[in-house]
PDB file of C-alpha atoms in Angstrom:
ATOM      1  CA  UNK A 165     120.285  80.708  39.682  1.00 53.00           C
ATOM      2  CA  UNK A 166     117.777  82.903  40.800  1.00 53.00           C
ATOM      3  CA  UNK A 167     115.675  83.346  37.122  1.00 56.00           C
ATOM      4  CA  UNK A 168     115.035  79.808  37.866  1.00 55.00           C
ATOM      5  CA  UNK A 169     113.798  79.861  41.527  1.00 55.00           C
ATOM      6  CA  UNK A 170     111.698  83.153  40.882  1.00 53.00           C
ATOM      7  CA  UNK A 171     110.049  80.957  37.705  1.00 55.00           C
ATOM      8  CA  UNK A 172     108.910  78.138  40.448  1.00 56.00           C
ATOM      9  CA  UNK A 173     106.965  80.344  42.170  1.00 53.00           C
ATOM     10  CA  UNK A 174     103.110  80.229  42.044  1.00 54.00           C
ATOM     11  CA  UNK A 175     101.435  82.980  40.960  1.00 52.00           C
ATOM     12  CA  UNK A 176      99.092  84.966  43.435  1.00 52.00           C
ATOM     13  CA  UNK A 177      95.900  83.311  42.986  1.00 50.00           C
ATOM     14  CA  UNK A 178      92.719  86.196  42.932  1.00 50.00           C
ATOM     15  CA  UNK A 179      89.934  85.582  44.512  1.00 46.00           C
ATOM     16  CA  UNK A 180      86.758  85.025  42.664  1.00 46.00           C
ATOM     17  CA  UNK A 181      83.670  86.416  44.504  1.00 50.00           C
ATOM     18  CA  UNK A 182      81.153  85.590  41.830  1.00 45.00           C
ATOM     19  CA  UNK A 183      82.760  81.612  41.742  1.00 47.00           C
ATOM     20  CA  UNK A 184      81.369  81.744  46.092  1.00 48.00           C
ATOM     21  CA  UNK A 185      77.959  82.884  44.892  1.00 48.00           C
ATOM     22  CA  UNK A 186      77.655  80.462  42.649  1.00 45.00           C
ATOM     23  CA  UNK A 187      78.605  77.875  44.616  1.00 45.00           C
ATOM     24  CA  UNK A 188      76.390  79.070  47.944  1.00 47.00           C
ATOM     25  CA  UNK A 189      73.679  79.602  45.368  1.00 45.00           C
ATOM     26  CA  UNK A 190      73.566  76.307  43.834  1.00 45.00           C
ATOM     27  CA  UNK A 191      73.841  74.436  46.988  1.00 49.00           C
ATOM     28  CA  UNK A 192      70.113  76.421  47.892  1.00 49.00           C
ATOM     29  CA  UNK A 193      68.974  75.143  45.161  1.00 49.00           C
ATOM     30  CA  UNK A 194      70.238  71.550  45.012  1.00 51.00           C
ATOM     31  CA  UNK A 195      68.397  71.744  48.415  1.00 54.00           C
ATOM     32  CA  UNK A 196      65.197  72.669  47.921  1.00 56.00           C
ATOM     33  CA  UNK A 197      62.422  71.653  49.150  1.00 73.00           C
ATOM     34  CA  UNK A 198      60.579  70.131  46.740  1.00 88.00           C
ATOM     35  CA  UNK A 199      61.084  66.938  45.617  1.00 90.00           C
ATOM     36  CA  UNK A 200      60.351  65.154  41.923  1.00 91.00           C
ATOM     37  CA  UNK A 201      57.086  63.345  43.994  1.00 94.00           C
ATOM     38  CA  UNK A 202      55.521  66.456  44.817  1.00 95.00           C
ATOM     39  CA  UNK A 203      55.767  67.897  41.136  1.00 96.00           C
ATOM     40  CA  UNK A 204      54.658  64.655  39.670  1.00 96.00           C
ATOM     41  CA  UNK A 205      51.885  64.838  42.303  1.00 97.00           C
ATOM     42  CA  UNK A 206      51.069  68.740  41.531  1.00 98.00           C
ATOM     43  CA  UNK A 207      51.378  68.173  38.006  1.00 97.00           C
ATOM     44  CA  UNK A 208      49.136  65.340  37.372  1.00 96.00           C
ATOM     45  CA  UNK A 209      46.560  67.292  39.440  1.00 96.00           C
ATOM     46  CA  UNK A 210      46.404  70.423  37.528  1.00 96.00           C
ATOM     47  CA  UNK A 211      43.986  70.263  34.625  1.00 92.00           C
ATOM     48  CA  UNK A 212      46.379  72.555  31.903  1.00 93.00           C
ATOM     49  CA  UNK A 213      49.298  69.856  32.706  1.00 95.00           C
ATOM     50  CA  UNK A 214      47.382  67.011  33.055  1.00 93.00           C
ATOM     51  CA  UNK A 215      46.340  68.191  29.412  1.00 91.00           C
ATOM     52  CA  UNK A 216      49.916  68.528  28.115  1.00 94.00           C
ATOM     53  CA  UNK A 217      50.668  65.549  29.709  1.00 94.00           C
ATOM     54  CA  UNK A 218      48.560  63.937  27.934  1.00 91.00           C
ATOM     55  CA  UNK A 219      49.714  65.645  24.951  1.00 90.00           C
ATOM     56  CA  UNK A 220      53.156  64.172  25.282  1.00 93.00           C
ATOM     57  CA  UNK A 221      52.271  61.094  25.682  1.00 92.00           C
ATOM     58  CA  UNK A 222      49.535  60.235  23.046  1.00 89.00           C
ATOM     59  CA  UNK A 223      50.446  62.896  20.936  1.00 83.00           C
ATOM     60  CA  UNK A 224      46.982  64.752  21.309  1.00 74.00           C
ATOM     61  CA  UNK A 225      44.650  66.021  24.219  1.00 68.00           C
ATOM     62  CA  UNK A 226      41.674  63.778  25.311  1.00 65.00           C
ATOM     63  CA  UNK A 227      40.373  66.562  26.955  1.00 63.00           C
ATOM     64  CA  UNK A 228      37.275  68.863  25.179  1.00 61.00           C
ATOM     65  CA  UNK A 229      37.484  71.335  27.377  1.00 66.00           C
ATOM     66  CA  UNK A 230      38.184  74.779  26.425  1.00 70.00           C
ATOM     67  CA  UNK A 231      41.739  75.493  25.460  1.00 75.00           C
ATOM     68  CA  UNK A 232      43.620  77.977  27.800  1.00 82.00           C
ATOM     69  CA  UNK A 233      46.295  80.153  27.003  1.00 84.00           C
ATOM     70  CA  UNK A 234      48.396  78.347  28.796  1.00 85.00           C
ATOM     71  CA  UNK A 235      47.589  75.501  27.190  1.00 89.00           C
ATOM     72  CA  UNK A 236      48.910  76.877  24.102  1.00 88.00           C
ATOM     73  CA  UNK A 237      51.901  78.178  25.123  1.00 91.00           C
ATOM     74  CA  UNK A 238      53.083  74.525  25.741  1.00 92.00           C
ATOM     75  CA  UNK A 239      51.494  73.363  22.122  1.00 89.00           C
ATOM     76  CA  UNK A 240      54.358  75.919  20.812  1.00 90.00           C
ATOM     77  CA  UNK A 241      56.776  73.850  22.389  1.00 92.00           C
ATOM     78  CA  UNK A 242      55.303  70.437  21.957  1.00 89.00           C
ATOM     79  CA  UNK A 243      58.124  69.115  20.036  1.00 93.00           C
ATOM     80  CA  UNK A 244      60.935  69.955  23.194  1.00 96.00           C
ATOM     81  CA  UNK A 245      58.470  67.955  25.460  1.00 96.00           C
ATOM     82  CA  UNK A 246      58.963  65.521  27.479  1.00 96.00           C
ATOM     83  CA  UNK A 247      58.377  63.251  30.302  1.00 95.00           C
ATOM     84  CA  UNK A 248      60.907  61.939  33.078  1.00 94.00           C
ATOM     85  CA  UNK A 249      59.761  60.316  36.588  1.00 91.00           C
ATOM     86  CA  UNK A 250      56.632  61.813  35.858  1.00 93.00           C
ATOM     87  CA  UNK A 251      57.385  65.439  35.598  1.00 95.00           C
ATOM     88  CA  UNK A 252      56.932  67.409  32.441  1.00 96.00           C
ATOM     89  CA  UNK A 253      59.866  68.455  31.254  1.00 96.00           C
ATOM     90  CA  UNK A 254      60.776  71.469  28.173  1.00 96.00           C
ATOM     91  CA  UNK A 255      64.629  70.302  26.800  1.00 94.00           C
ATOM     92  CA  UNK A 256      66.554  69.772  30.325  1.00 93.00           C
ATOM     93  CA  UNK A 257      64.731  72.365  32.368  1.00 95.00           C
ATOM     94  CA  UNK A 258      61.864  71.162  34.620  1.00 95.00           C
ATOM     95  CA  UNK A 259      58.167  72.166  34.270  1.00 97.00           C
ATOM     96  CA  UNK A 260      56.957  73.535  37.786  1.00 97.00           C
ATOM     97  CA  UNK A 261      53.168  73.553  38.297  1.00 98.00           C
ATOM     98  CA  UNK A 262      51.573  76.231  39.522  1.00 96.00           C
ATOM     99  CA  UNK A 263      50.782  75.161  43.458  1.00 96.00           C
ATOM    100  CA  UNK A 264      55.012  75.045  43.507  1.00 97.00           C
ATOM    101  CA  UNK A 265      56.014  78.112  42.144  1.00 96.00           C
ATOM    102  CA  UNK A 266      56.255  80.305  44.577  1.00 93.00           C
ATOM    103  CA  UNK A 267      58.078  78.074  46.787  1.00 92.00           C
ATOM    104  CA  UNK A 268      60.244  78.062  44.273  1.00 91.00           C
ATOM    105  CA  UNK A 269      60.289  81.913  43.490  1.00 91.00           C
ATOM    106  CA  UNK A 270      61.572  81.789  47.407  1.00 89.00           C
ATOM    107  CA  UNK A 271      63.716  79.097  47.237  1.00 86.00           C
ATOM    108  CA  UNK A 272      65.493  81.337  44.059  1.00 84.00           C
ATOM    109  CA  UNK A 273      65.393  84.604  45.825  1.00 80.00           C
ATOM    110  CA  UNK A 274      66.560  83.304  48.951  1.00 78.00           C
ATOM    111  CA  UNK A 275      70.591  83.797  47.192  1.00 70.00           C
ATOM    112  CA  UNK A 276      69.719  87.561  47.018  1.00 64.00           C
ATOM    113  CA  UNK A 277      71.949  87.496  43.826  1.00 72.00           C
ATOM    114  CA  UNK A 278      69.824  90.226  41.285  1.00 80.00           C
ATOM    115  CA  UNK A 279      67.258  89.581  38.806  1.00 85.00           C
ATOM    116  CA  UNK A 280      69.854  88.607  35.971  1.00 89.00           C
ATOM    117  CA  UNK A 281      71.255  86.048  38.259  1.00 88.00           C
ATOM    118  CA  UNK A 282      68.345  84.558  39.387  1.00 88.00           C
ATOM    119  CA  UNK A 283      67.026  84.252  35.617  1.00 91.00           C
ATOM    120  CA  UNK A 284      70.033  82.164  34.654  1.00 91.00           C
ATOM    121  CA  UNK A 285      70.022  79.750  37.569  1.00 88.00           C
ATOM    122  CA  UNK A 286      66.062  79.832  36.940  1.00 91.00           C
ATOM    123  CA  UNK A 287      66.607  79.017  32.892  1.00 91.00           C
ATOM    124  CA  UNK A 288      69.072  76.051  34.029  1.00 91.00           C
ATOM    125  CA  UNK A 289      66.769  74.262  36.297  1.00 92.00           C
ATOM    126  CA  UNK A 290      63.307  75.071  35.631  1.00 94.00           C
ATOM    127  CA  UNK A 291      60.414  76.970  33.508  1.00 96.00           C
ATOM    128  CA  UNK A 292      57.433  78.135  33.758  1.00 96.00           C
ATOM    129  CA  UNK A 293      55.214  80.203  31.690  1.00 94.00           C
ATOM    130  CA  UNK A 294      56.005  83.699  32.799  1.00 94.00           C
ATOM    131  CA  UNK A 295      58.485  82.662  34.734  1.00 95.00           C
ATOM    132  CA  UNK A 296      60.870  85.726  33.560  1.00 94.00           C
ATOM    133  CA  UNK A 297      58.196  87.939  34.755  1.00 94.00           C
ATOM    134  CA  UNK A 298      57.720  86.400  38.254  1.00 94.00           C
ATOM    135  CA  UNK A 299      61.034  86.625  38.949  1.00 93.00           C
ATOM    136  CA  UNK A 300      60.804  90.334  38.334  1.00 91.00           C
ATOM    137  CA  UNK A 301      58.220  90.828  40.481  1.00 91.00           C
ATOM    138  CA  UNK A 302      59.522  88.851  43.596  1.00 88.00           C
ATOM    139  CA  UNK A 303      62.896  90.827  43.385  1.00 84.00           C
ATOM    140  CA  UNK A 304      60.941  94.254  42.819  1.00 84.00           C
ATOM    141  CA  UNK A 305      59.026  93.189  45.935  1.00 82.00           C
ATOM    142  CA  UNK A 306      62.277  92.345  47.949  1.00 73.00           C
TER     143      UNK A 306
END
């Protein structure tokens, strides 16, 4: 009788809020602006890239110019390089140069989802180094 109808029904479904964010913030950032030929372009351009670049791909620097600290930072993580399409990339997460970054900063802000959130979707997509701190500043600056 009625145990069995009552056990048919479906349960009241809550509402996630943080499952809509998501999803409005990952369709900003599957839409972004800037495409895989513009970081290729950027990064081939810019001499500490160009340099890791290199790097990855002969397994030393042809360059003899003075080492920046940049530089080094990607030395440390040599081994979790790599290269795809022509973009530098550290395990999954793409390598942004520097003439993109703030477009992407914006693109990443534009969610207004909080500095925690906006390191996560950051740490899934891209890097950068000092990345964490950027992000900190743009929402400070908000």
């Amino acid at each position: 009788g009625n145990a069995d109808a009552l056990s048919r029904l479906p349960l009241p479904v809550k509402h996630q809020d943080t499952a809509q964010k998501e999803i409005f913030y990952f369709e900003h950032v599957e839409n972004t602006p800037i495409t895989a030929t513009q970081i290729k372009k950027a990064t081939r351009v810019d001499p500490v890239l160009s340099q890791v670049m290199d790097l990855v791909m002969h397994g030393k620097s042809r360059r003899t110019s003075p080492v920046s600290p940049d530089f080094v930072t990607y030395m440390s993580r040599r081994t979790e390089l790599s290269i795809q399409s022509g973009c530098l990339l550290w395990g999954r997460r793409v390598i942004i140069p520097p003439p993109l970054r703030s477009q992407m900063l914006e693109q990443l802000h534009s969610g207004h989802c909080g500095i925690v959130r906006m390191k996560e979707i950051a740490r899934s997509y891209f890097w950068w180094p000092g990345l964490d701190s950027a992000i900190e500043e743009k929402a400070r600056a908000c």
